[in-house]
Amino acid sequence: MSLFRRAIVVAAVTLVALPSTEAGLIAYGICQTGCNALAVACYAGAGAVFGTVTAGVGTPAAILACNAALGQCSAACAVVALTPTP
């Protein structure tokens, strides 16, 4: 094996062995906080208090829309959690 090739292999192994920097969980927490803040605002706009309404038969459509939006936002945050952030 030539010296150049050996240097490339050593460099590759070294880079692979280094721990990657990931702030995915921190970004996920920030994202979820934003989603929940928006859900609180949505509930307030609908005249309800976030966390006190169960999704039953008599639940207003606005509250169900808030819940659906929160679900979409939370799903988007899952992508953030899995994405490495340098």
PDB file of N, CA, C and O in Angstrom:
ATOM      1  N   MET A   1       0.852  -1.165   0.000  1.00  0.00           N
ATOM      2  CA  MET A   1       0.000   0.000   0.000  1.00  0.00           C
ATOM      3  C   MET A   1       0.904   1.237   0.000  1.00  0.00           C
ATOM      4  O   MET A   1       1.819   1.335   0.792  1.00  0.00           O
ATOM      5  N   SER A   2       0.594   2.176  -0.871  1.00  0.00           N
ATOM      6  CA  SER A   2       1.423   3.378  -0.973  1.00  0.00           C
ATOM      7  C   SER A   2       1.209   4.274   0.243  1.00  0.00           C
ATOM      8  O   SER A   2       0.222   4.151   0.971  1.00  0.00           O
ATOM      9  N   LEU A   3       2.124   5.176   0.449  1.00  0.00           N
ATOM     10  CA  LEU A   3       2.054   6.104   1.582  1.00  0.00           C
ATOM     11  C   LEU A   3       0.810   6.984   1.483  1.00  0.00           C
ATOM     12  O   LEU A   3       0.141   7.236   2.491  1.00  0.00           O
ATOM     13  N   PHE A   4       0.487   7.447   0.289  1.00  0.00           N
ATOM     14  CA  PHE A   4      -0.683   8.291   0.087  1.00  0.00           C
ATOM     15  C   PHE A   4      -1.964   7.542   0.442  1.00  0.00           C
ATOM     16  O   PHE A   4      -2.830   8.049   1.142  1.00  0.00           O
ATOM     17  N   ARG A   5      -2.068   6.317  -0.025  1.00  0.00           N
ATOM     18  CA  ARG A   5      -3.253   5.513   0.251  1.00  0.00           C
ATOM     19  C   ARG A   5      -3.375   5.216   1.742  1.00  0.00           C
ATOM     20  O   ARG A   5      -4.457   5.248   2.314  1.00  0.00           O
ATOM     21  N   ARG A   6      -2.254   4.936   2.364  1.00  0.00           N
ATOM     22  CA  ARG A   6      -2.248   4.666   3.802  1.00  0.00           C
ATOM     23  C   ARG A   6      -2.700   5.907   4.572  1.00  0.00           C
ATOM     24  O   ARG A   6      -3.476   5.816   5.523  1.00  0.00           O
ATOM     25  N   ALA A   7      -2.250   7.091   4.147  1.00  0.00           N
ATOM     26  CA  ALA A   7      -2.647   8.348   4.800  1.00  0.00           C
ATOM     27  C   ALA A   7      -4.150   8.578   4.647  1.00  0.00           C
ATOM     28  O   ALA A   7      -4.821   9.022   5.588  1.00  0.00           O
ATOM     29  N   ILE A   8      -4.686   8.263   3.481  1.00  0.00           N
ATOM     30  CA  ILE A   8      -6.133   8.406   3.250  1.00  0.00           C
ATOM     31  C   ILE A   8      -6.911   7.467   4.167  1.00  0.00           C
ATOM     32  O   ILE A   8      -7.907   7.862   4.772  1.00  0.00           O
ATOM     33  N   VAL A   9      -6.464   6.239   4.292  1.00  0.00           N
ATOM     34  CA  VAL A   9      -7.142   5.272   5.153  1.00  0.00           C
ATOM     35  C   VAL A   9      -7.095   5.720   6.611  1.00  0.00           C
ATOM     36  O   VAL A   9      -8.102   5.679   7.322  1.00  0.00           O
ATOM     37  N   VAL A  10      -5.925   6.176   7.056  1.00  0.00           N
ATOM     38  CA  VAL A  10      -5.790   6.646   8.443  1.00  0.00           C
ATOM     39  C   VAL A  10      -6.693   7.849   8.679  1.00  0.00           C
ATOM     40  O   VAL A  10      -7.378   7.946   9.706  1.00  0.00           O
ATOM     41  N   ALA A  11      -6.732   8.782   7.727  1.00  0.00           N
ATOM     42  CA  ALA A  11      -7.591   9.957   7.873  1.00  0.00           C
ATOM     43  C   ALA A  11      -9.061   9.565   7.912  1.00  0.00           C
ATOM     44  O   ALA A  11      -9.838  10.086   8.724  1.00  0.00           O
ATOM     45  N   ALA A  12      -9.462   8.637   7.067  1.00  0.00           N
ATOM     46  CA  ALA A  12     -10.857   8.201   7.028  1.00  0.00           C
ATOM     47  C   ALA A  12     -11.256   7.517   8.332  1.00  0.00           C
ATOM     48  O   ALA A  12     -12.321   7.779   8.890  1.00  0.00           O
ATOM     49  N   VAL A  13     -10.394   6.645   8.830  1.00  0.00           N
ATOM     50  CA  VAL A  13     -10.688   5.947  10.084  1.00  0.00           C
ATOM     51  C   VAL A  13     -10.764   6.947  11.240  1.00  0.00           C
ATOM     52  O   VAL A  13     -11.635   6.850  12.104  1.00  0.00           O
ATOM     53  N   THR A  14      -9.886   7.917  11.241  1.00  0.00           N
ATOM     54  CA  THR A  14      -9.888   8.928  12.298  1.00  0.00           C
ATOM     55  C   THR A  14     -11.172   9.747  12.261  1.00  0.00           C
ATOM     56  O   THR A  14     -11.790   9.992  13.307  1.00  0.00           O
ATOM     57  N   LEU A  15     -11.593  10.154  11.077  1.00  0.00           N
ATOM     58  CA  LEU A  15     -12.821  10.949  10.970  1.00  0.00           C
ATOM     59  C   LEU A  15     -14.052  10.150  11.349  1.00  0.00           C
ATOM     60  O   LEU A  15     -14.981  10.681  11.957  1.00  0.00           O
ATOM     61  N   VAL A  16     -14.064   8.886  11.012  1.00  0.00           N
ATOM     62  CA  VAL A  16     -15.206   8.043  11.368  1.00  0.00           C
ATOM     63  C   VAL A  16     -15.253   7.808  12.874  1.00  0.00           C
ATOM     64  O   VAL A  16     -16.322   7.745  13.476  1.00  0.00           O
ATOM     65  N   ALA A  17     -14.103   7.719  13.508  1.00  0.00           N
ATOM     66  CA  ALA A  17     -14.043   7.436  14.937  1.00  0.00           C
ATOM     67  C   ALA A  17     -14.400   8.647  15.792  1.00  0.00           C
ATOM     68  O   ALA A  17     -14.797   8.491  16.946  1.00  0.00           O
ATOM     69  N   LEU A  18     -14.274   9.844  15.246  1.00  0.00           N
ATOM     70  CA  LEU A  18     -14.600  11.038  16.018  1.00  0.00           C
ATOM     71  C   LEU A  18     -16.100  11.099  16.271  1.00  0.00           C
ATOM     72  O   LEU A  18     -16.894  10.807  15.385  1.00  0.00           O
ATOM     73  N   PRO A  19     -16.479  11.497  17.466  1.00  0.00           N
ATOM     74  CA  PRO A  19     -17.917  11.614  17.722  1.00  0.00           C
ATOM     75  C   PRO A  19     -18.495  12.787  16.940  1.00  0.00           C
ATOM     76  O   PRO A  19     -17.870  13.834  16.828  1.00  0.00           O
ATOM     77  N   SER A  20     -19.665  12.576  16.370  1.00  0.00           N
ATOM     78  CA  SER A  20     -20.293  13.670  15.629  1.00  0.00           C
ATOM     79  C   SER A  20     -20.989  14.601  16.604  1.00  0.00           C
ATOM     80  O   SER A  20     -21.417  14.206  17.681  1.00  0.00           O
ATOM     81  N   THR A  21     -21.091  15.829  16.217  1.00  0.00           N
ATOM     82  CA  THR A  21     -21.766  16.820  17.044  1.00  0.00           C
ATOM     83  C   THR A  21     -23.219  16.849  16.640  1.00  0.00           C
ATOM     84  O   THR A  21     -23.545  17.132  15.500  1.00  0.00           O
ATOM     85  N   GLU A  22     -24.069  16.550  17.580  1.00  0.00           N
ATOM     86  CA  GLU A  22     -25.491  16.555  17.298  1.00  0.00           C
ATOM     87  C   GLU A  22     -26.216  17.353  18.366  1.00  0.00           C
ATOM     88  O   GLU A  22     -26.053  17.121  19.552  1.00  0.00           O
ATOM     89  N   ALA A  23     -26.989  18.304  17.939  1.00  0.00           N
ATOM     90  CA  ALA A  23     -27.829  19.059  18.848  1.00  0.00           C
ATOM     91  C   ALA A  23     -29.282  18.744  18.556  1.00  0.00           C
ATOM     92  O   ALA A  23     -30.174  19.533  18.809  1.00  0.00           O
ATOM     93  N   GLY A  24     -29.519  17.569  17.987  1.00  0.00           N
ATOM     94  CA  GLY A  24     -30.856  17.195  17.581  1.00  0.00           C
ATOM     95  C   GLY A  24     -31.862  17.204  18.714  1.00  0.00           C
ATOM     96  O   GLY A  24     -32.979  17.680  18.549  1.00  0.00           O
ATOM     97  N   LEU A  25     -31.479  16.703  19.877  1.00  0.00           N
ATOM     98  CA  LEU A  25     -32.425  16.662  20.990  1.00  0.00           C
ATOM     99  C   LEU A  25     -32.730  18.051  21.527  1.00  0.00           C
ATOM    100  O   LEU A  25     -33.860  18.337  21.916  1.00  0.00           O
ATOM    101  N   ILE A  26     -31.741  18.922  21.526  1.00  0.00           N
ATOM    102  CA  ILE A  26     -31.972  20.301  21.963  1.00  0.00           C
ATOM    103  C   ILE A  26     -32.894  21.001  20.968  1.00  0.00           C
ATOM    104  O   ILE A  26     -33.850  21.673  21.351  1.00  0.00           O
ATOM    105  N   ALA A  27     -32.605  20.832  19.689  1.00  0.00           N
ATOM    106  CA  ALA A  27     -33.451  21.436  18.657  1.00  0.00           C
ATOM    107  C   ALA A  27     -34.874  20.871  18.734  1.00  0.00           C
ATOM    108  O   ALA A  27     -35.848  21.604  18.544  1.00  0.00           O
ATOM    109  N   TYR A  28     -34.992  19.587  19.021  1.00  0.00           N
ATOM    110  CA  TYR A  28     -36.309  18.959  19.153  1.00  0.00           C
ATOM    111  C   TYR A  28     -37.087  19.582  20.304  1.00  0.00           C
ATOM    112  O   TYR A  28     -38.280  19.882  20.169  1.00  0.00           O
ATOM    113  N   GLY A  29     -36.429  19.793  21.431  1.00  0.00           N
ATOM    114  CA  GLY A  29     -37.087  20.414  22.579  1.00  0.00           C
ATOM    115  C   GLY A  29     -37.550  21.830  22.280  1.00  0.00           C
ATOM    116  O   GLY A  29     -38.657  22.234  22.661  1.00  0.00           O
ATOM    117  N   ILE A  30     -36.711  22.577  21.581  1.00  0.00           N
ATOM    118  CA  ILE A  30     -37.088  23.941  21.202  1.00  0.00           C
ATOM    119  C   ILE A  30     -38.274  23.911  20.242  1.00  0.00           C
ATOM    120  O   ILE A  30     -39.215  24.705  20.356  1.00  0.00           O
ATOM    121  N   CYS A  31     -38.233  22.998  19.306  1.00  0.00           N
ATOM    122  CA  CYS A  31     -39.316  22.867  18.328  1.00  0.00           C
ATOM    123  C   CYS A  31     -40.633  22.496  19.018  1.00  0.00           C
ATOM    124  O   CYS A  31     -41.678  23.095  18.750  1.00  0.00           O
ATOM    125  N   GLN A  32     -40.592  21.538  19.931  1.00  0.00           N
ATOM    126  CA  GLN A  32     -41.805  21.130  20.648  1.00  0.00           C
ATOM    127  C   GLN A  32     -42.355  22.260  21.500  1.00  0.00           C
ATOM    128  O   GLN A  32     -43.576  22.426  21.625  1.00  0.00           O
ATOM    129  N   THR A  33     -41.455  23.043  22.095  1.00  0.00           N
ATOM    130  CA  THR A  33     -41.902  24.186  22.885  1.00  0.00           C
ATOM    131  C   THR A  33     -42.650  25.178  22.010  1.00  0.00           C
ATOM    132  O   THR A  33     -43.689  25.720  22.410  1.00  0.00           O
ATOM    133  N   GLY A  34     -42.116  25.415  20.808  1.00  0.00           N
ATOM    134  CA  GLY A  34     -42.803  26.308  19.877  1.00  0.00           C
ATOM    135  C   GLY A  34     -44.160  25.764  19.465  1.00  0.00           C
ATOM    136  O   GLY A  34     -45.144  26.516  19.394  1.00  0.00           O
ATOM    137  N   CYS A  35     -44.230  24.474  19.212  1.00  0.00           N
ATOM    138  CA  CYS A  35     -45.513  23.858  18.842  1.00  0.00           C
ATOM    139  C   CYS A  35     -46.534  24.010  19.963  1.00  0.00           C
ATOM    140  O   CYS A  35     -47.694  24.353  19.716  1.00  0.00           O
ATOM    141  N   ASN A  36     -46.102  23.763  21.183  1.00  0.00           N
ATOM    142  CA  ASN A  36     -47.030  23.859  22.311  1.00  0.00           C
ATOM    143  C   ASN A  36     -47.462  25.299  22.568  1.00  0.00           C
ATOM    144  O   ASN A  36     -48.613  25.548  22.937  1.00  0.00           O
ATOM    145  N   ALA A  37     -46.556  26.252  22.361  1.00  0.00           N
ATOM    146  CA  ALA A  37     -46.926  27.664  22.522  1.00  0.00           C
ATOM    147  C   ALA A  37     -47.986  28.052  21.491  1.00  0.00           C
ATOM    148  O   ALA A  37     -48.942  28.774  21.806  1.00  0.00           O
ATOM    149  N   LEU A  38     -47.826  27.563  20.269  1.00  0.00           N
ATOM    150  CA  LEU A  38     -48.834  27.835  19.249  1.00  0.00           C
ATOM    151  C   LEU A  38     -50.156  27.156  19.572  1.00  0.00           C
ATOM    152  O   LEU A  38     -51.227  27.717  19.328  1.00  0.00           O
ATOM    153  N   ALA A  39     -50.103  25.967  20.136  1.00  0.00           N
ATOM    154  CA  ALA A  39     -51.330  25.267  20.511  1.00  0.00           C
ATOM    155  C   ALA A  39     -52.063  26.015  21.619  1.00  0.00           C
ATOM    156  O   ALA A  39     -53.289  26.137  21.589  1.00  0.00           O
ATOM    157  N   VAL A  40     -51.317  26.552  22.580  1.00  0.00           N
ATOM    158  CA  VAL A  40     -51.923  27.340  23.652  1.00  0.00           C
ATOM    159  C   VAL A  40     -52.613  28.563  23.064  1.00  0.00           C
ATOM    160  O   VAL A  40     -53.741  28.904  23.437  1.00  0.00           O
ATOM    161  N   ALA A  41     -51.938  29.230  22.116  1.00  0.00           N
ATOM    162  CA  ALA A  41     -52.540  30.405  21.474  1.00  0.00           C
ATOM    163  C   ALA A  41     -53.778  30.009  20.671  1.00  0.00           C
ATOM    164  O   ALA A  41     -54.787  30.735  20.661  1.00  0.00           O
ATOM    165  N   CYS A  42     -53.716  28.878  19.998  1.00  0.00           N
ATOM    166  CA  CYS A  42     -54.853  28.397  19.210  1.00  0.00           C
ATOM    167  C   CYS A  42     -56.050  28.100  20.120  1.00  0.00           C
ATOM    168  O   CYS A  42     -57.181  28.492  19.825  1.00  0.00           O
ATOM    169  N   TYR A  43     -55.804  27.422  21.217  1.00  0.00           N
ATOM    170  CA  TYR A  43     -56.875  27.126  22.168  1.00  0.00           C
ATOM    171  C   TYR A  43     -57.460  28.416  22.733  1.00  0.00           C
ATOM    172  O   TYR A  43     -58.681  28.536  22.872  1.00  0.00           O
ATOM    173  N   ALA A  44     -56.591  29.361  23.078  1.00  0.00           N
ATOM    174  CA  ALA A  44     -57.074  30.636  23.628  1.00  0.00           C
ATOM    175  C   ALA A  44     -57.951  31.351  22.604  1.00  0.00           C
ATOM    176  O   ALA A  44     -58.975  31.944  22.960  1.00  0.00           O
ATOM    177  N   GLY A  45     -57.552  31.297  21.341  1.00  0.00           N
ATOM    178  CA  GLY A  45     -58.356  31.904  20.289  1.00  0.00           C
ATOM    179  C   GLY A  45     -59.710  31.228  20.144  1.00  0.00           C
ATOM    180  O   GLY A  45     -60.690  31.853  19.730  1.00  0.00           O
ATOM    181  N   ALA A  46     -59.758  29.962  20.472  1.00  0.00           N
ATOM    182  CA  ALA A  46     -61.017  29.209  20.397  1.00  0.00           C
ATOM    183  C   ALA A  46     -61.815  29.316  21.696  1.00  0.00           C
ATOM    184  O   ALA A  46     -62.903  28.749  21.805  1.00  0.00           O
ATOM    185  N   GLY A  47     -61.267  30.027  22.690  1.00  0.00           N
ATOM    186  CA  GLY A  47     -61.985  30.200  23.954  1.00  0.00           C
ATOM    187  C   GLY A  47     -61.836  29.049  24.918  1.00  0.00           C
ATOM    188  O   GLY A  47     -62.685  28.852  25.794  1.00  0.00           O
ATOM    189  N   ALA A  48     -60.778  28.289  24.817  1.00  0.00           N
ATOM    190  CA  ALA A  48     -60.557  27.155  25.715  1.00  0.00           C
ATOM    191  C   ALA A  48     -59.168  27.261  26.335  1.00  0.00           C
ATOM    192  O   ALA A  48     -58.361  28.112  25.957  1.00  0.00           O
ATOM    193  N   VAL A  49     -58.915  26.420  27.310  1.00  0.00           N
ATOM    194  CA  VAL A  49     -57.611  26.366  27.965  1.00  0.00           C
ATOM    195  C   VAL A  49     -56.923  25.082  27.530  1.00  0.00           C
ATOM    196  O   VAL A  49     -57.499  23.992  27.646  1.00  0.00           O
ATOM    197  N   PHE A  50     -55.696  25.215  27.023  1.00  0.00           N
ATOM    198  CA  PHE A  50     -54.944  24.062  26.528  1.00  0.00           C
ATOM    199  C   PHE A  50     -54.732  23.057  27.644  1.00  0.00           C
ATOM    200  O   PHE A  50     -54.339  23.394  28.751  1.00  0.00           O
ATOM    201  N   GLY A  51     -55.025  21.798  27.377  1.00  0.00           N
ATOM    202  CA  GLY A  51     -54.813  20.731  28.343  1.00  0.00           C
ATOM    203  C   GLY A  51     -56.040  20.383  29.161  1.00  0.00           C
ATOM    204  O   GLY A  51     -55.990  19.484  29.993  1.00  0.00           O
ATOM    205  N   THR A  52     -57.138  21.107  28.956  1.00  0.00           N
ATOM    206  CA  THR A  52     -58.332  20.833  29.759  1.00  0.00           C
ATOM    207  C   THR A  52     -59.468  20.221  28.948  1.00  0.00           C
ATOM    208  O   THR A  52     -60.499  19.892  29.507  1.00  0.00           O
ATOM    209  N   VAL A  53     -59.267  20.067  27.651  1.00  0.00           N
ATOM    210  CA  VAL A  53     -60.329  19.563  26.778  1.00  0.00           C
ATOM    211  C   VAL A  53     -59.940  18.174  26.289  1.00  0.00           C
ATOM    212  O   VAL A  53     -58.818  17.956  25.838  1.00  0.00           O
ATOM    213  N   THR A  54     -60.878  17.246  26.408  1.00  0.00           N
ATOM    214  CA  THR A  54     -60.656  15.922  25.828  1.00  0.00           C
ATOM    215  C   THR A  54     -61.385  15.868  24.492  1.00  0.00           C
ATOM    216  O   THR A  54     -62.413  16.509  24.305  1.00  0.00           O
ATOM    217  N   ALA A  55     -60.844  15.114  23.571  1.00  0.00           N
ATOM    218  CA  ALA A  55     -61.431  15.038  22.232  1.00  0.00           C
ATOM    219  C   ALA A  55     -62.583  14.050  22.228  1.00  0.00           C
ATOM    220  O   ALA A  55     -62.451  12.900  21.849  1.00  0.00           O
ATOM    221  N   GLY A  56     -63.726  14.534  22.665  1.00  0.00           N
ATOM    222  CA  GLY A  56     -64.921  13.699  22.691  1.00  0.00           C
ATOM    223  C   GLY A  56     -65.904  14.130  21.619  1.00  0.00           C
ATOM    224  O   GLY A  56     -65.588  14.911  20.725  1.00  0.00           O
ATOM    225  N   VAL A  57     -67.132  13.640  21.756  1.00  0.00           N
ATOM    226  CA  VAL A  57     -68.164  13.916  20.763  1.00  0.00           C
ATOM    227  C   VAL A  57     -68.521  15.399  20.728  1.00  0.00           C
ATOM    228  O   VAL A  57     -68.732  15.975  19.675  1.00  0.00           O
ATOM    229  N   GLY A  58     -68.560  16.050  21.874  1.00  0.00           N
ATOM    230  CA  GLY A  58     -68.997  17.448  21.939  1.00  0.00           C
ATOM    231  C   GLY A  58     -67.867  18.459  21.795  1.00  0.00           C
ATOM    232  O   GLY A  58     -68.059  19.643  22.065  1.00  0.00           O
ATOM    233  N   THR A  59     -66.711  18.045  21.363  1.00  0.00           N
ATOM    234  CA  THR A  59     -65.571  18.946  21.245  1.00  0.00           C
ATOM    235  C   THR A  59     -65.776  19.875  20.047  1.00  0.00           C
ATOM    236  O   THR A  59     -66.085  19.414  18.946  1.00  0.00           O
ATOM    237  N   PRO A  60     -65.604  21.193  20.256  1.00  0.00           N
ATOM    238  CA  PRO A  60     -65.774  22.136  19.142  1.00  0.00           C
ATOM    239  C   PRO A  60     -64.761  21.861  18.017  1.00  0.00           C
ATOM    240  O   PRO A  60     -63.643  21.402  18.255  1.00  0.00           O
ATOM    241  N   ALA A  61     -65.168  22.166  16.800  1.00  0.00           N
ATOM    242  CA  ALA A  61     -64.317  21.927  15.629  1.00  0.00           C
ATOM    243  C   ALA A  61     -63.015  22.719  15.709  1.00  0.00           C
ATOM    244  O   ALA A  61     -61.971  22.251  15.250  1.00  0.00           O
ATOM    245  N   ALA A  62     -63.067  23.915  16.298  1.00  0.00           N
ATOM    246  CA  ALA A  62     -61.854  24.734  16.407  1.00  0.00           C
ATOM    247  C   ALA A  62     -60.810  24.034  17.276  1.00  0.00           C
ATOM    248  O   ALA A  62     -59.608  24.074  16.966  1.00  0.00           O
ATOM    249  N   ILE A  63     -61.239  23.394  18.334  1.00  0.00           N
ATOM    250  CA  ILE A  63     -60.314  22.673  19.212  1.00  0.00           C
ATOM    251  C   ILE A  63     -59.728  21.468  18.481  1.00  0.00           C
ATOM    252  O   ILE A  63     -58.542  21.168  18.590  1.00  0.00           O
ATOM    253  N   LEU A  64     -60.556  20.773  17.718  1.00  0.00           N
ATOM    254  CA  LEU A  64     -60.054  19.637  16.939  1.00  0.00           C
ATOM    255  C   LEU A  64     -59.042  20.097  15.894  1.00  0.00           C
ATOM    256  O   LEU A  64     -58.042  19.413  15.639  1.00  0.00           O
ATOM    257  N   ALA A  65     -59.279  21.280  15.318  1.00  0.00           N
ATOM    258  CA  ALA A  65     -58.321  21.834  14.358  1.00  0.00           C
ATOM    259  C   ALA A  65     -57.012  22.190  15.056  1.00  0.00           C
ATOM    260  O   ALA A  65     -55.926  21.982  14.489  1.00  0.00           O
ATOM    261  N   CYS A  66     -57.094  22.718  16.272  1.00  0.00           N
ATOM    262  CA  CYS A  66     -55.879  23.010  17.050  1.00  0.00           C
ATOM    263  C   CYS A  66     -55.095  21.732  17.318  1.00  0.00           C
ATOM    264  O   CYS A  66     -53.867  21.707  17.208  1.00  0.00           O
ATOM    265  N   ASN A  67     -55.812  20.671  17.688  1.00  0.00           N
ATOM    266  CA  ASN A  67     -55.151  19.389  17.953  1.00  0.00           C
ATOM    267  C   ASN A  67     -54.486  18.845  16.693  1.00  0.00           C
ATOM    268  O   ASN A  67     -53.372  18.309  16.749  1.00  0.00           O
ATOM    269  N   ALA A  68     -55.151  18.975  15.560  1.00  0.00           N
ATOM    270  CA  ALA A  68     -54.584  18.492  14.302  1.00  0.00           C
ATOM    271  C   ALA A  68     -53.330  19.283  13.941  1.00  0.00           C
ATOM    272  O   ALA A  68     -52.320  18.718  13.504  1.00  0.00           O
ATOM    273  N   ALA A  69     -53.385  20.610  14.144  1.00  0.00           N
ATOM    274  CA  ALA A  69     -52.216  21.445  13.851  1.00  0.00           C
ATOM    275  C   ALA A  69     -51.057  21.098  14.780  1.00  0.00           C
ATOM    276  O   ALA A  69     -49.893  21.050  14.353  1.00  0.00           O
ATOM    277  N   LEU A  70     -51.363  20.827  16.051  1.00  0.00           N
ATOM    278  CA  LEU A  70     -50.315  20.432  16.995  1.00  0.00           C
ATOM    279  C   LEU A  70     -49.686  19.109  16.573  1.00  0.00           C
ATOM    280  O   LEU A  70     -48.463  18.939  16.653  1.00  0.00           O
ATOM    281  N   GLY A  71     -50.490  18.191  16.109  1.00  0.00           N
ATOM    282  CA  GLY A  71     -49.964  16.909  15.633  1.00  0.00           C
ATOM    283  C   GLY A  71     -49.044  17.069  14.432  1.00  0.00           C
ATOM    284  O   GLY A  71     -47.982  16.451  14.362  1.00  0.00           O
ATOM    285  N   GLN A  72     -49.425  17.926  13.496  1.00  0.00           N
ATOM    286  CA  GLN A  72     -48.593  18.186  12.318  1.00  0.00           C
ATOM    287  C   GLN A  72     -47.279  18.835  12.722  1.00  0.00           C
ATOM    288  O   GLN A  72     -46.214  18.472  12.220  1.00  0.00           O
ATOM    289  N   CYS A  73     -47.346  19.794  13.630  1.00  0.00           N
ATOM    290  CA  CYS A  73     -46.146  20.488  14.086  1.00  0.00           C
ATOM    291  C   CYS A  73     -45.215  19.520  14.821  1.00  0.00           C
ATOM    292  O   CYS A  73     -44.001  19.521  14.599  1.00  0.00           O
ATOM    293  N   SER A  74     -45.787  18.695  15.666  1.00  0.00           N
ATOM    294  CA  SER A  74     -44.977  17.723  16.412  1.00  0.00           C
ATOM    295  C   SER A  74     -44.324  16.710  15.485  1.00  0.00           C
ATOM    296  O   SER A  74     -43.184  16.298  15.713  1.00  0.00           O
ATOM    297  N   ALA A  75     -45.020  16.321  14.432  1.00  0.00           N
ATOM    298  CA  ALA A  75     -44.438  15.396  13.461  1.00  0.00           C
ATOM    299  C   ALA A  75     -43.254  16.043  12.748  1.00  0.00           C
ATOM    300  O   ALA A  75     -42.245  15.384  12.476  1.00  0.00           O
ATOM    301  N   ALA A  76     -43.378  17.329  12.463  1.00  0.00           N
ATOM    302  CA  ALA A  76     -42.262  18.042  11.834  1.00  0.00           C
ATOM    303  C   ALA A  76     -41.069  18.125  12.786  1.00  0.00           C
ATOM    304  O   ALA A  76     -39.919  18.084  12.350  1.00  0.00           O
ATOM    305  N   CYS A  77     -41.341  18.211  14.068  1.00  0.00           N
ATOM    306  CA  CYS A  77     -40.256  18.254  15.057  1.00  0.00           C
ATOM    307  C   CYS A  77     -39.508  16.925  15.130  1.00  0.00           C
ATOM    308  O   CYS A  77     -38.324  16.907  15.457  1.00  0.00           O
ATOM    309  N   ALA A  78     -40.182  15.841  14.845  1.00  0.00           N
ATOM    310  CA  ALA A  78     -39.515  14.538  14.860  1.00  0.00           C
ATOM    311  C   ALA A  78     -38.390  14.503  13.838  1.00  0.00           C
ATOM    312  O   ALA A  78     -37.335  13.912  14.074  1.00  0.00           O
ATOM    313  N   VAL A  79     -38.591  15.154  12.707  1.00  0.00           N
ATOM    314  CA  VAL A  79     -37.542  15.234  11.683  1.00  0.00           C
ATOM    315  C   VAL A  79     -36.350  16.005  12.237  1.00  0.00           C
ATOM    316  O   VAL A  79     -35.195  15.648  12.008  1.00  0.00           O
ATOM    317  N   VAL A  80     -36.624  17.066  12.994  1.00  0.00           N
ATOM    318  CA  VAL A  80     -35.546  17.864  13.592  1.00  0.00           C
ATOM    319  C   VAL A  80     -34.725  17.012  14.550  1.00  0.00           C
ATOM    320  O   VAL A  80     -33.501  17.124  14.589  1.00  0.00           O
ATOM    321  N   ALA A  81     -35.392  16.157  15.313  1.00  0.00           N
ATOM    322  CA  ALA A  81     -34.685  15.326  16.289  1.00  0.00           C
ATOM    323  C   ALA A  81     -33.734  14.343  15.618  1.00  0.00           C
ATOM    324  O   ALA A  81     -32.698  13.986  16.177  1.00  0.00           O
ATOM    325  N   LEU A  82     -34.081  13.909  14.430  1.00  0.00           N
ATOM    326  CA  LEU A  82     -33.269  12.904  13.752  1.00  0.00           C
ATOM    327  C   LEU A  82     -32.211  13.493  12.843  1.00  0.00           C
ATOM    328  O   LEU A  82     -31.385  12.766  12.295  1.00  0.00           O
ATOM    329  N   THR A  83     -32.214  14.808  12.690  1.00  0.00           N
ATOM    330  CA  THR A  83     -31.258  15.470  11.805  1.00  0.00           C
ATOM    331  C   THR A  83     -30.059  15.965  12.606  1.00  0.00           C
ATOM    332  O   THR A  83     -30.234  16.724  13.551  1.00  0.00           O
ATOM    333  N   PRO A  84     -28.847  15.550  12.273  1.00  0.00           N
ATOM    334  CA  PRO A  84     -27.670  16.051  12.990  1.00  0.00           C
ATOM    335  C   PRO A  84     -27.484  17.541  12.742  1.00  0.00           C
ATOM    336  O   PRO A  84     -27.659  18.019  11.631  1.00  0.00           O
ATOM    337  N   THR A  85     -27.186  18.249  13.786  1.00  0.00           N
ATOM    338  CA  THR A  85     -26.968  19.688  13.700  1.00  0.00           C
ATOM    339  C   THR A  85     -25.518  19.969  14.082  1.00  0.00           C
ATOM    340  O   THR A  85     -25.141  19.751  15.230  1.00  0.00           O
ATOM    341  N   PRO A  86     -24.728  20.442  13.143  1.00  0.00           N
ATOM    342  CA  PRO A  86     -23.305  20.678  13.481  1.00  0.00           C
ATOM    343  C   PRO A  86     -23.136  21.880  14.387  1.00  0.00           C
ATOM    344  O   PRO A  86     -23.921  22.746  14.473  1.00  0.00           O
TER     345      PRO A  86
END
